[in-house]
mmCIF file of C-alpha atoms in Angstrom:
data_model
loop_
_atom_site.group_PDB
_atom_site.id
_atom_site.type_symbol
_atom_site.label_atom_id
_atom_site.label_comp_id
_atom_site.label_asym_id
_atom_site.label_seq_id
_atom_site.Cartn_x
_atom_site.Cartn_y
_atom_site.Cartn_z
ATOM 1 C CA MET A 1 -25.541 -90.224 103.860
ATOM 2 C CA GLY A 2 -27.212 -93.600 103.656
ATOM 3 C CA LEU A 3 -25.764 -96.975 104.307
ATOM 4 C CA SER A 4 -25.536 -97.994 100.646
ATOM 5 C CA TRP A 5 -21.725 -97.741 100.696
ATOM 6 C CA MET A 6 -21.672 -100.581 103.204
ATOM 7 C CA ALA A 7 -23.320 -102.828 100.591
ATOM 8 C CA TRP A 8 -25.535 -104.693 103.060
ATOM 9 C CA THR A 9 -27.061 -108.036 102.140
ATOM 10 C CA TRP A 10 -29.622 -110.034 104.103
ATOM 11 C CA PRO A 11 -27.334 -112.994 104.815
ATOM 12 C CA THR A 12 -24.539 -110.802 106.189
ATOM 13 C CA ALA A 13 -27.045 -108.755 108.207
ATOM 14 C CA ALA A 14 -28.422 -112.004 109.629
ATOM 15 C CA PHE A 15 -24.882 -113.062 110.527
ATOM 16 C CA PHE A 16 -24.267 -109.862 112.497
ATOM 17 C CA ILE A 17 -27.697 -110.014 114.114
ATOM 18 C CA PHE A 18 -26.796 -113.553 115.253
ATOM 19 C CA ILE A 19 -23.505 -112.312 116.753
ATOM 20 C CA GLY A 20 -25.371 -109.425 118.431
ATOM 21 C CA LEU A 21 -27.941 -111.860 119.850
ATOM 22 C CA CYS A 22 -25.087 -113.982 121.208
ATOM 23 C CA PHE A 23 -23.817 -110.954 123.104
ATOM 24 C CA VAL A 24 -27.298 -110.161 124.409
ATOM 25 C CA ALA A 25 -27.766 -113.766 125.511
ATOM 26 C CA MET A 26 -24.381 -113.728 127.254
ATOM 27 C CA SER A 27 -25.351 -110.501 129.066
ATOM 28 C CA VAL A 28 -28.645 -112.000 130.220
ATOM 29 C CA TRP A 29 -26.827 -115.150 131.357
ATOM 30 C CA GLU A 30 -24.287 -113.041 133.240
ATOM 31 C CA TYR A 31 -27.104 -111.050 134.882
ATOM 32 C CA ALA A 32 -28.864 -114.235 135.960
ATOM 33 C CA ASP A 33 -25.682 -115.982 137.113
ATOM 34 C CA PRO A 34 -22.934 -113.408 137.755
ATOM 35 C CA GLY A 35 -19.220 -114.224 137.868
ATOM 36 C CA GLY A 36 -18.733 -115.647 134.372
ATOM 37 C CA GLY A 37 -18.717 -119.304 135.470
ATOM 38 C CA PRO A 38 -14.909 -119.652 135.622
ATOM 39 C CA ARG A 39 -13.443 -123.151 135.489
ATOM 40 C CA HIS A 40 -10.363 -125.158 134.595
ATOM 41 C CA GLY A 41 -11.333 -127.050 131.461
ATOM 42 C CA ILE A 42 -9.975 -130.092 129.630
ATOM 43 C CA LEU A 43 -7.467 -128.022 127.654
ATOM 44 C CA GLY A 44 -5.902 -126.957 130.943
ATOM 45 C CA LEU A 45 -7.101 -123.395 130.436
ATOM 46 C CA ASP A 46 -8.897 -121.200 132.920
ATOM 47 C CA THR A 47 -11.903 -119.985 130.963
ATOM 48 C CA THR A 48 -15.020 -117.966 131.597
ATOM 49 C CA ARG A 49 -18.225 -118.043 129.539
ATOM 50 C CA GLY A 50 -16.925 -115.154 127.418
ATOM 51 C CA ASP A 51 -13.732 -117.076 126.622
ATOM 52 C CA ARG A 52 -15.788 -120.101 125.691
ATOM 53 C CA LEU A 53 -17.925 -118.015 123.298
ATOM 54 C CA PHE A 54 -14.777 -116.591 121.732
ATOM 55 C CA ILE A 55 -13.257 -120.072 121.300
ATOM 56 C CA SER A 56 -16.538 -121.348 119.835
ATOM 57 C CA LEU A 57 -16.859 -118.508 117.309
ATOM 58 C CA LEU A 58 -13.207 -118.535 116.251
ATOM 59 C CA GLY A 59 -13.136 -122.327 115.989
ATOM 60 C CA SER A 60 -16.378 -122.331 113.994
ATOM 61 C CA ALA A 61 -14.898 -119.816 111.554
ATOM 62 C CA PHE A 62 -11.993 -122.187 110.950
ATOM 63 C CA ILE A 63 -14.318 -125.188 110.587
ATOM 64 C CA PHE A 64 -16.123 -123.315 107.794
ATOM 65 C CA LEU A 65 -12.892 -122.158 106.177
ATOM 66 C CA ALA A 66 -11.385 -125.647 106.275
ATOM 67 C CA TRP A 67 -14.538 -127.130 104.747
ATOM 68 C CA LEU A 68 -14.626 -124.502 102.005
ATOM 69 C CA GLY A 69 -10.945 -125.028 101.238
ATOM 70 C CA LEU A 70 -11.072 -128.822 101.183
ATOM 71 C CA MET A 71 -14.628 -129.735 100.131
ATOM 72 C CA GLY A 72 -16.389 -126.574 98.873
ATOM 73 C CA THR A 73 -20.134 -125.908 99.082
ATOM 74 C CA PRO A 74 -22.791 -126.667 100.429
ATOM 75 C CA LEU A 75 -22.090 -125.670 104.014
ATOM 76 C CA TRP A 76 -24.697 -127.617 105.998
ATOM 77 C CA ALA A 77 -22.208 -130.201 107.215
ATOM 78 C CA PRO A 78 -19.739 -127.655 108.672
ATOM 79 C CA LEU A 79 -22.690 -125.804 110.228
ATOM 80 C CA ALA A 80 -23.666 -128.977 112.095
ATOM 81 C CA LEU A 81 -20.022 -129.587 112.963
ATOM 82 C CA ALA A 82 -19.623 -126.031 114.277
ATOM 83 C CA LEU A 83 -22.748 -126.387 116.447
ATOM 84 C CA VAL A 84 -21.484 -129.654 117.928
ATOM 85 C CA TYR A 85 -18.082 -128.049 118.469
ATOM 86 C CA ALA A 86 -19.648 -125.032 120.238
ATOM 87 C CA VAL A 87 -21.706 -127.290 122.521
ATOM 88 C CA CYS A 88 -18.552 -129.271 123.394
ATOM 89 C CA VAL A 89 -16.622 -126.070 124.118
ATOM 90 C CA PHE A 90 -19.345 -124.759 126.417
ATOM 91 C CA ARG A 91 -19.623 -128.140 128.115
ATOM 92 C CA TRP A 92 -15.967 -129.133 128.647
ATOM 93 C CA VAL A 93 -13.442 -126.400 127.795
ATOM 94 C CA MET H 1 -22.366 -106.439 153.585
ATOM 95 C CA ASN H 2 -24.170 -104.959 150.607
ATOM 96 C CA LYS H 3 -21.915 -103.326 148.065
ATOM 97 C CA THR H 4 -23.176 -100.229 146.305
ATOM 98 C CA HIS H 5 -23.138 -100.714 142.560
ATOM 99 C CA ASP H 6 -22.674 -97.475 140.680
ATOM 100 C CA ASN H 7 -23.346 -98.163 137.050
ATOM 101 C CA LYS H 8 -22.436 -94.638 136.011
ATOM 102 C CA ALA H 9 -18.950 -95.971 135.226
ATOM 103 C CA TRP H 10 -20.386 -97.567 132.084
ATOM 104 C CA LEU H 11 -20.986 -94.074 130.670
ATOM 105 C CA PHE H 12 -17.244 -93.456 130.656
ATOM 106 C CA VAL H 13 -16.760 -96.438 128.352
ATOM 107 C CA LEU H 14 -19.121 -94.999 125.727
ATOM 108 C CA PRO H 15 -16.550 -92.802 123.903
ATOM 109 C CA VAL H 16 -14.284 -95.810 123.394
ATOM 110 C CA VAL H 17 -17.197 -97.913 122.185
ATOM 111 C CA ALA H 18 -18.128 -95.189 119.678
ATOM 112 C CA LEU H 19 -14.514 -94.840 118.516
ATOM 113 C CA VAL H 20 -14.009 -98.574 118.064
ATOM 114 C CA ALA H 21 -17.348 -98.836 116.256
ATOM 115 C CA PHE H 22 -16.346 -96.166 113.757
ATOM 116 C CA ASN H 23 -12.764 -97.185 113.099
ATOM 117 C CA ALA H 24 -12.981 -100.959 113.453
ATOM 118 C CA VAL H 25 -16.413 -102.544 113.668
ATOM 119 C CA ILE H 26 -18.152 -100.676 110.840
ATOM 120 C CA PRO H 27 -15.247 -101.057 108.378
ATOM 121 C CA LEU H 28 -14.996 -104.741 109.293
ATOM 122 C CA MET H 29 -18.732 -105.211 108.683
ATOM 123 C CA THR H 30 -18.307 -103.534 105.304
ATOM 124 C CA VAL H 31 -15.490 -105.927 104.437
ATOM 125 C CA VAL H 32 -17.747 -108.853 105.370
ATOM 126 C CA ASN H 33 -20.427 -107.429 103.065
ATOM 127 C CA TYR H 34 -17.952 -106.990 100.207
ATOM 128 C CA SER H 35 -16.635 -110.510 100.656
ATOM 129 C CA VAL H 36 -19.876 -112.115 99.477
ATOM 130 C CA GLN H 37 -20.500 -109.830 96.508
ATOM 131 C CA GLU H 38 -19.062 -108.829 93.160
ATOM 132 C CA THR H 39 -18.841 -105.202 92.041
ATOM 133 C CA PHE H 40 -17.860 -103.432 88.835
ATOM 134 C CA GLY H 41 -17.818 -100.005 90.481
ATOM 135 C CA ASP H 42 -20.535 -97.340 90.857
ATOM 136 C CA ASN H 43 -21.596 -98.916 94.129
ATOM 137 C CA VAL H 44 -23.487 -101.658 92.301
ATOM 138 C CA PHE H 45 -23.098 -105.084 93.889
ATOM 139 C CA PHE H 46 -24.076 -108.616 92.848
ATOM 140 C CA TRP H 47 -24.486 -111.532 95.227
ATOM 141 C CA ALA H 48 -21.649 -114.044 94.921
ATOM 142 C CA GLY H 49 -22.124 -116.210 98.023
ATOM 143 C CA VAL H 50 -18.980 -117.854 99.357
ATOM 144 C CA THR H 51 -17.348 -118.068 95.909
ATOM 145 C CA TRP H 52 -14.509 -115.735 96.835
ATOM 146 C CA PHE H 53 -13.676 -117.599 100.017
ATOM 147 C CA GLU H 54 -13.572 -120.849 98.062
ATOM 148 C CA GLN H 55 -11.437 -119.259 95.363
ATOM 149 C CA VAL H 56 -8.942 -117.752 97.833
ATOM 150 C CA LEU H 57 -8.704 -120.862 100.014
ATOM 151 C CA GLN H 58 -8.084 -123.109 97.029
ATOM 152 C CA SER H 59 -5.665 -120.804 95.211
ATOM 153 C CA GLU H 60 -2.002 -121.700 95.100
ATOM 154 C CA ARG H 61 -1.146 -118.005 95.112
ATOM 155 C CA PHE H 62 -2.680 -117.566 98.569
ATOM 156 C CA HIS H 63 -1.053 -120.733 99.922
ATOM 157 C CA ASP H 64 2.355 -119.561 98.699
ATOM 158 C CA ALA H 65 1.938 -116.077 100.171
ATOM 159 C CA LEU H 66 0.832 -117.587 103.488
ATOM 160 C CA LEU H 67 3.817 -119.957 103.571
ATOM 161 C CA ARG H 68 6.195 -117.102 102.796
ATOM 162 C CA GLN H 69 4.522 -115.056 105.533
ATOM 163 C CA MET H 70 4.967 -117.857 108.092
ATOM 164 C CA PHE H 71 8.594 -118.324 107.070
ATOM 165 C CA PHE H 72 9.235 -114.598 107.433
ATOM 166 C CA THR H 73 7.480 -114.279 110.800
ATOM 167 C CA PHE H 74 9.151 -117.277 112.413
ATOM 168 C CA SER H 75 12.574 -116.348 111.019
ATOM 169 C CA ILE H 76 12.477 -112.835 112.424
ATOM 170 C CA LEU H 77 11.101 -114.051 115.775
ATOM 171 C CA ALA H 78 13.864 -116.666 116.011
ATOM 172 C CA ILE H 79 16.471 -113.965 115.417
ATOM 173 C CA GLU H 80 15.038 -110.868 117.094
ATOM 174 C CA VAL H 81 13.975 -112.327 120.443
ATOM 175 C CA PRO H 82 17.274 -114.033 121.439
ATOM 176 C CA LEU H 83 19.319 -111.198 119.928
ATOM 177 C CA GLY H 84 17.241 -108.566 121.733
ATOM 178 C CA VAL H 85 17.615 -110.363 125.061
ATOM 179 C CA ALA H 86 21.373 -110.773 124.495
ATOM 180 C CA ILE H 87 21.804 -107.057 123.751
ATOM 181 C CA ALA H 88 19.671 -106.069 126.751
ATOM 182 C CA LEU H 89 21.873 -108.255 128.982
ATOM 183 C CA THR H 90 25.042 -106.483 127.823
ATOM 184 C CA MET H 91 23.619 -102.982 128.330
ATOM 185 C CA PRO H 92 24.752 -101.081 131.464
ATOM 186 C CA ARG H 93 22.155 -100.784 134.211
ATOM 187 C CA LYS H 94 23.661 -97.785 135.982
ATOM 188 C CA GLY H 95 25.866 -94.847 135.058
ATOM 189 C CA PRO H 96 26.201 -92.236 132.315
ATOM 190 C CA TRP H 97 26.078 -94.774 129.447
ATOM 191 C CA VAL H 98 22.474 -95.769 130.168
ATOM 192 C CA PRO H 99 20.812 -92.849 128.316
ATOM 193 C CA VAL H 100 23.319 -93.126 125.448
ATOM 194 C CA CYS H 101 22.508 -96.807 124.952
ATOM 195 C CA LEU H 102 18.783 -96.218 125.254
ATOM 196 C CA VAL H 103 18.772 -93.431 122.659
ATOM 197 C CA LEU H 104 20.928 -95.487 120.272
ATOM 198 C CA MET H 105 18.536 -98.397 120.670
ATOM 199 C CA ALA H 106 15.471 -96.228 120.136
ATOM 200 C CA LEU H 107 16.788 -94.650 116.916
ATOM 201 C CA PRO H 108 15.664 -97.337 114.432
ATOM 202 C CA LEU H 109 12.185 -97.220 115.956
ATOM 203 C CA LEU H 110 11.900 -93.477 115.321
ATOM 204 C CA ILE H 111 12.557 -93.672 111.582
ATOM 205 C CA PRO H 112 9.415 -93.632 109.390
ATOM 206 C CA TRP H 113 8.799 -97.037 107.853
ATOM 207 C CA ASN H 114 8.967 -95.936 104.231
ATOM 208 C CA VAL H 115 12.303 -94.253 104.983
ATOM 209 C CA VAL H 116 13.592 -97.527 106.459
ATOM 210 C CA GLY H 117 12.614 -99.261 103.213
ATOM 211 C CA ALA H 118 14.229 -96.576 101.059
ATOM 212 C CA MET H 119 17.394 -96.544 103.185
ATOM 213 C CA TRP H 120 17.854 -100.283 102.928
ATOM 214 C CA ASN H 121 17.005 -100.284 99.249
ATOM 215 C CA ILE H 122 19.823 -97.834 98.519
ATOM 216 C CA PHE H 123 22.154 -99.439 101.111
ATOM 217 C CA ALA H 124 21.761 -102.846 99.456
ATOM 218 C CA LEU H 125 21.967 -101.819 95.779
ATOM 219 C CA PRO H 126 24.712 -103.978 94.255
ATOM 220 C CA ASP H 127 26.297 -101.193 92.191
ATOM 221 C CA ILE H 128 26.194 -98.138 94.480
ATOM 222 C CA GLY H 129 24.987 -99.315 97.922
ATOM 223 C CA LEU H 130 27.478 -99.797 100.729
ATOM 224 C CA LEU H 131 26.202 -103.259 101.662
ATOM 225 C CA GLY H 132 25.679 -104.458 98.107
ATOM 226 C CA ARG H 133 29.043 -103.234 96.832
ATOM 227 C CA SER H 134 30.918 -104.560 99.869
ATOM 228 C CA LEU H 135 29.364 -108.013 99.538
ATOM 229 C CA ASN H 136 30.213 -108.132 95.842
ATOM 230 C CA ALA H 137 33.739 -106.902 96.554
ATOM 231 C CA LEU H 138 34.111 -109.760 99.047
ATOM 232 C CA GLY H 139 33.311 -112.179 96.263
ATOM 233 C CA PHE H 140 29.631 -112.883 96.961
ATOM 234 C CA ASP H 141 27.337 -112.757 93.952
ATOM 235 C CA TYR H 142 24.813 -110.498 95.666
ATOM 236 C CA ASN H 143 21.910 -108.800 93.901
ATOM 237 C CA PHE H 144 18.675 -108.464 95.865
ATOM 238 C CA THR H 145 16.751 -107.127 92.884
ATOM 239 C CA ARG H 146 17.369 -110.310 90.885
ATOM 240 C CA GLN H 147 18.024 -113.221 93.247
ATOM 241 C CA PRO H 148 15.236 -114.378 95.594
ATOM 242 C CA GLY H 149 17.688 -115.636 98.229
ATOM 243 C CA ASP H 150 19.411 -112.265 98.373
ATOM 244 C CA ALA H 151 16.066 -110.470 98.551
ATOM 245 C CA TRP H 152 15.082 -112.611 101.547
ATOM 246 C CA PHE H 153 18.448 -112.049 103.223
ATOM 247 C CA THR H 154 18.062 -108.272 102.826
ATOM 248 C CA LEU H 155 14.438 -108.301 103.970
ATOM 249 C CA ILE H 156 15.187 -110.259 107.158
ATOM 250 C CA LEU H 157 18.282 -108.165 107.871
ATOM 251 C CA MET H 158 16.224 -104.976 107.474
ATOM 252 C CA ASP H 159 13.512 -106.204 109.812
ATOM 253 C CA VAL H 160 16.078 -107.304 112.391
ATOM 254 C CA TRP H 161 17.770 -103.897 112.185
ATOM 255 C CA HIS H 162 14.447 -102.080 112.464
ATOM 256 C CA TRP H 163 12.713 -104.048 115.185
ATOM 257 C CA THR H 164 15.250 -105.802 117.434
ATOM 258 C CA SER H 165 15.404 -102.536 119.383
ATOM 259 C CA LEU H 166 11.834 -103.002 120.487
ATOM 260 C CA VAL H 167 12.685 -106.373 122.037
ATOM 261 C CA VAL H 168 15.848 -104.859 123.568
ATOM 262 C CA LEU H 169 13.952 -101.991 125.197
ATOM 263 C CA LEU H 170 11.244 -104.269 126.574
ATOM 264 C CA ALA H 171 13.742 -106.856 127.852
ATOM 265 C CA TYR H 172 15.829 -104.068 129.356
ATOM 266 C CA ALA H 173 12.770 -102.705 131.184
ATOM 267 C CA GLY H 174 12.266 -106.182 132.638
ATOM 268 C CA LEU H 175 15.927 -106.434 133.656
ATOM 269 C CA VAL H 176 16.151 -103.097 135.460
ATOM 270 C CA SER H 177 13.072 -103.946 137.516
ATOM 271 C CA ILE H 178 14.927 -106.819 139.239
ATOM 272 C CA PRO H 179 15.944 -105.732 142.762
ATOM 273 C CA ASP H 180 19.657 -105.992 143.681
ATOM 274 C CA ALA H 181 18.774 -108.380 146.514
ATOM 275 C CA TYR H 182 18.194 -111.173 143.968
ATOM 276 C CA TYR H 183 21.717 -110.787 142.568
ATOM 277 C CA GLN H 184 23.205 -110.624 146.073
ATOM 278 C CA ALA H 185 21.415 -113.828 147.037
ATOM 279 C CA ALA H 186 22.680 -115.496 143.838
ATOM 280 C CA LYS H 187 26.212 -114.356 144.640
ATOM 281 C CA ILE H 188 26.029 -115.823 148.143
ATOM 282 C CA ASP H 189 24.817 -119.105 146.675
ATOM 283 C CA GLY H 190 27.705 -119.053 144.219
ATOM 284 C CA ALA H 191 25.423 -119.090 141.168
ATOM 285 C CA ARG H 192 27.103 -119.077 137.755
ATOM 286 C CA PRO H 193 26.110 -116.424 135.181
ATOM 287 C CA PHE H 194 23.956 -118.890 133.261
ATOM 288 C CA ALA H 195 22.103 -119.892 136.436
ATOM 289 C CA ILE H 196 21.469 -116.212 137.196
ATOM 290 C CA PHE H 197 20.087 -115.775 133.696
ATOM 291 C CA ARG H 198 17.985 -118.934 133.814
ATOM 292 C CA TYR H 199 16.518 -118.591 137.310
ATOM 293 C CA ILE H 200 16.458 -114.837 137.964
ATOM 294 C CA GLN H 201 16.604 -112.761 134.805
ATOM 295 C CA LEU H 202 14.562 -114.904 132.423
ATOM 296 C CA PRO H 203 11.601 -115.437 134.808
ATOM 297 C CA LYS H 204 11.570 -111.719 135.589
ATOM 298 C CA MET H 205 11.593 -110.864 131.875
ATOM 299 C CA LYS H 206 8.885 -113.345 130.975
ATOM 300 C CA ARG H 207 5.988 -110.916 131.065
ATOM 301 C CA VAL H 208 7.654 -108.232 128.934
ATOM 302 C CA LEU H 209 9.015 -110.872 126.559
ATOM 303 C CA THR H 210 5.484 -112.211 126.128
ATOM 304 C CA ILE H 211 4.422 -108.743 125.048
ATOM 305 C CA ALA H 212 7.495 -108.405 122.810
ATOM 306 C CA VAL H 213 6.826 -111.722 121.050
ATOM 307 C CA LEU H 214 3.143 -110.895 120.571
ATOM 308 C CA LEU H 215 3.859 -107.404 119.229
ATOM 309 C CA ARG H 216 6.562 -108.637 116.864
ATOM 310 C CA PHE H 217 4.375 -111.511 115.773
ATOM 311 C CA MET H 218 1.394 -109.312 114.895
ATOM 312 C CA ASP H 219 3.481 -106.541 113.364
ATOM 313 C CA SER H 220 5.453 -108.950 111.205
ATOM 314 C CA PHE H 221 2.188 -110.349 109.889
ATOM 315 C CA MET H 222 1.164 -106.838 108.903
ATOM 316 C CA ILE H 223 4.502 -105.748 107.392
ATOM 317 C CA TYR H 224 3.825 -103.733 104.283
ATOM 318 C CA THR H 225 5.559 -100.372 103.958
ATOM 319 C CA GLU H 226 9.217 -101.328 104.340
ATOM 320 C CA LEU H 227 8.772 -104.455 102.236
ATOM 321 C CA SER H 228 6.895 -102.632 99.504
ATOM 322 C CA VAL H 229 9.650 -100.000 99.213
ATOM 323 C CA LEU H 230 12.515 -102.515 99.491
ATOM 324 C CA THR H 231 11.487 -105.250 97.056
ATOM 325 C CA GLY H 232 7.845 -104.555 96.165
ATOM 326 C CA GLY H 233 7.280 -108.305 96.598
ATOM 327 C CA GLY H 234 9.902 -109.238 93.994
ATOM 328 C CA PRO H 235 11.946 -110.523 92.337
ATOM 329 C CA GLY H 236 8.979 -112.259 90.708
ATOM 330 C CA ASN H 237 6.727 -113.136 93.614
ATOM 331 C CA SER H 238 9.502 -114.376 95.871
ATOM 332 C CA THR H 239 8.966 -111.892 98.712
ATOM 333 C CA THR H 240 5.234 -111.341 98.165
ATOM 334 C CA LEU H 241 3.864 -111.730 101.687
ATOM 335 C CA LEU H 242 0.148 -111.648 102.512
ATOM 336 C CA SER H 243 -0.149 -107.864 102.818
ATOM 337 C CA ILE H 244 1.560 -107.218 99.473
ATOM 338 C CA ASP H 245 -0.604 -109.816 97.762
ATOM 339 C CA LEU H 246 -3.726 -108.335 99.321
ATOM 340 C CA VAL H 247 -2.926 -104.844 98.062
ATOM 341 C CA LYS H 248 -2.183 -106.235 94.596
ATOM 342 C CA ILE H 249 -5.625 -107.881 94.499
ATOM 343 C CA ALA H 250 -7.553 -104.991 96.072
ATOM 344 C CA LEU H 251 -5.928 -101.983 94.425
ATOM 345 C CA GLY H 252 -3.946 -103.427 91.512
ATOM 346 C CA GLN H 253 -6.695 -105.627 90.103
ATOM 347 C CA PHE H 254 -9.596 -103.871 91.889
ATOM 348 C CA ASP H 255 -11.081 -107.266 92.806
ATOM 349 C CA LEU H 256 -12.894 -106.061 95.911
ATOM 350 C CA GLY H 257 -14.743 -109.329 96.594
ATOM 351 C CA PRO H 258 -11.718 -111.671 96.589
ATOM 352 C CA ALA H 259 -9.659 -109.021 98.418
ATOM 353 C CA ALA H 260 -12.323 -108.755 101.132
ATOM 354 C CA ALA H 261 -12.491 -112.544 101.490
ATOM 355 C CA MET H 262 -8.704 -112.694 101.708
ATOM 356 C CA SER H 263 -8.652 -109.880 104.306
ATOM 357 C CA LEU H 264 -11.064 -111.809 106.501
ATOM 358 C CA ILE H 265 -9.063 -115.035 106.253
ATOM 359 C CA TYR H 266 -5.869 -113.044 106.936
ATOM 360 C CA PHE H 267 -7.533 -111.408 109.972
ATOM 361 C CA LEU H 268 -8.770 -114.750 111.328
ATOM 362 C CA ILE H 269 -5.305 -116.291 110.999
ATOM 363 C CA ILE H 270 -3.698 -113.409 112.923
ATOM 364 C CA LEU H 271 -6.444 -113.531 115.547
ATOM 365 C CA ALA H 272 -6.164 -117.293 116.038
ATOM 366 C CA LEU H 273 -2.359 -117.404 116.143
ATOM 367 C CA SER H 274 -2.185 -114.445 118.529
ATOM 368 C CA TRP H 275 -4.721 -116.109 120.787
ATOM 369 C CA VAL H 276 -2.786 -119.390 120.770
ATOM 370 C CA PHE H 277 0.502 -117.570 121.476
ATOM 371 C CA TYR H 278 -1.026 -115.526 124.276
ATOM 372 C CA THR H 279 -2.796 -118.493 125.868
ATOM 373 C CA LEU H 280 0.295 -120.703 125.768
ATOM 374 C CA MET H 281 2.497 -118.019 127.267
ATOM 375 C CA MET H 282 -0.004 -117.119 129.967
ATOM 376 C CA ARG H 283 -0.439 -120.789 130.841
ATOM 377 C CA ASN H 284 3.317 -121.230 131.205
ATOM 378 C CA GLU H 285 3.413 -118.225 133.461
ATOM 379 C CA GLN H 286 0.740 -119.653 135.756
ATOM 380 C CA GLN H 287 2.532 -122.986 136.137
#
């Protein structure tokens, strides 16, 4: 049985490779600096690096969805917005 | 002191990783792949980009289903959680009636979901059902197959009947875990029943109630079987919640692309709301 039933495309494969690389990067980071970097951020939440990645990814998904729903394509602007958002989350949340 | 790290423990996690990969991650990846393509069957796919996401997000049909879903979820939470706590408070904590109450409470949870739907469908029929006939005999113009308001009333009543027990059992588990010493101390202080509830019982139930609210929240977002048997989303589209709409698109119209896009948006909404709920409740607990 091949993988044709999964209907892979290059963009979706790239998306999952990116997510996989995020996990690898987080593992390397954890290996280099164990403990998860816990802190009490500006939202009043106790977060670790993993939480911050989760918040970044979930928030980015909603940034893209909101843009698609309100403005439509192209998606360069929400991509930039999502990157800025992720940096802010990792810096302050 | 140097701790010994034994990484063999990771091997024990492997079966779970494999299981989750097969029943969750791989199907989810497939849905992501479907969501950016169009197919006419025969496993032939055409690239469609983010068209389906745009279409779903801008469609009034999706907005309406989402609003109905929110209305349903918050209505049943507003009824089931206080009602469940109230019932748990009135249940005996010692004596021969405890098992009787527990079994009675567990009964609705043991009934298969499609049977619950069928039961309530027949129960509420205006011409032969006990509920429907009684309401009409009392002078109400009740017909859940024709009037949207009646359909909603029946749907919420059915969900409350089916699932309040879960909240009751969880709240009850929280209540019985409170040691007698707390009540004795409250008695010595001359605390009124409401004070006992507010300062002893409610804080002790908080953790289980958090779980109850989360479970009911997620389950109500996924309600399909009972609703599909009871009203099938009708009359018209008045009780078409997200799951019913999704099945109509995926299986009724065989629009795999839009259905996949809608599934992903649906999944993200549940994920985000559950996370917000969980975080808020955990934060309150810490304070």
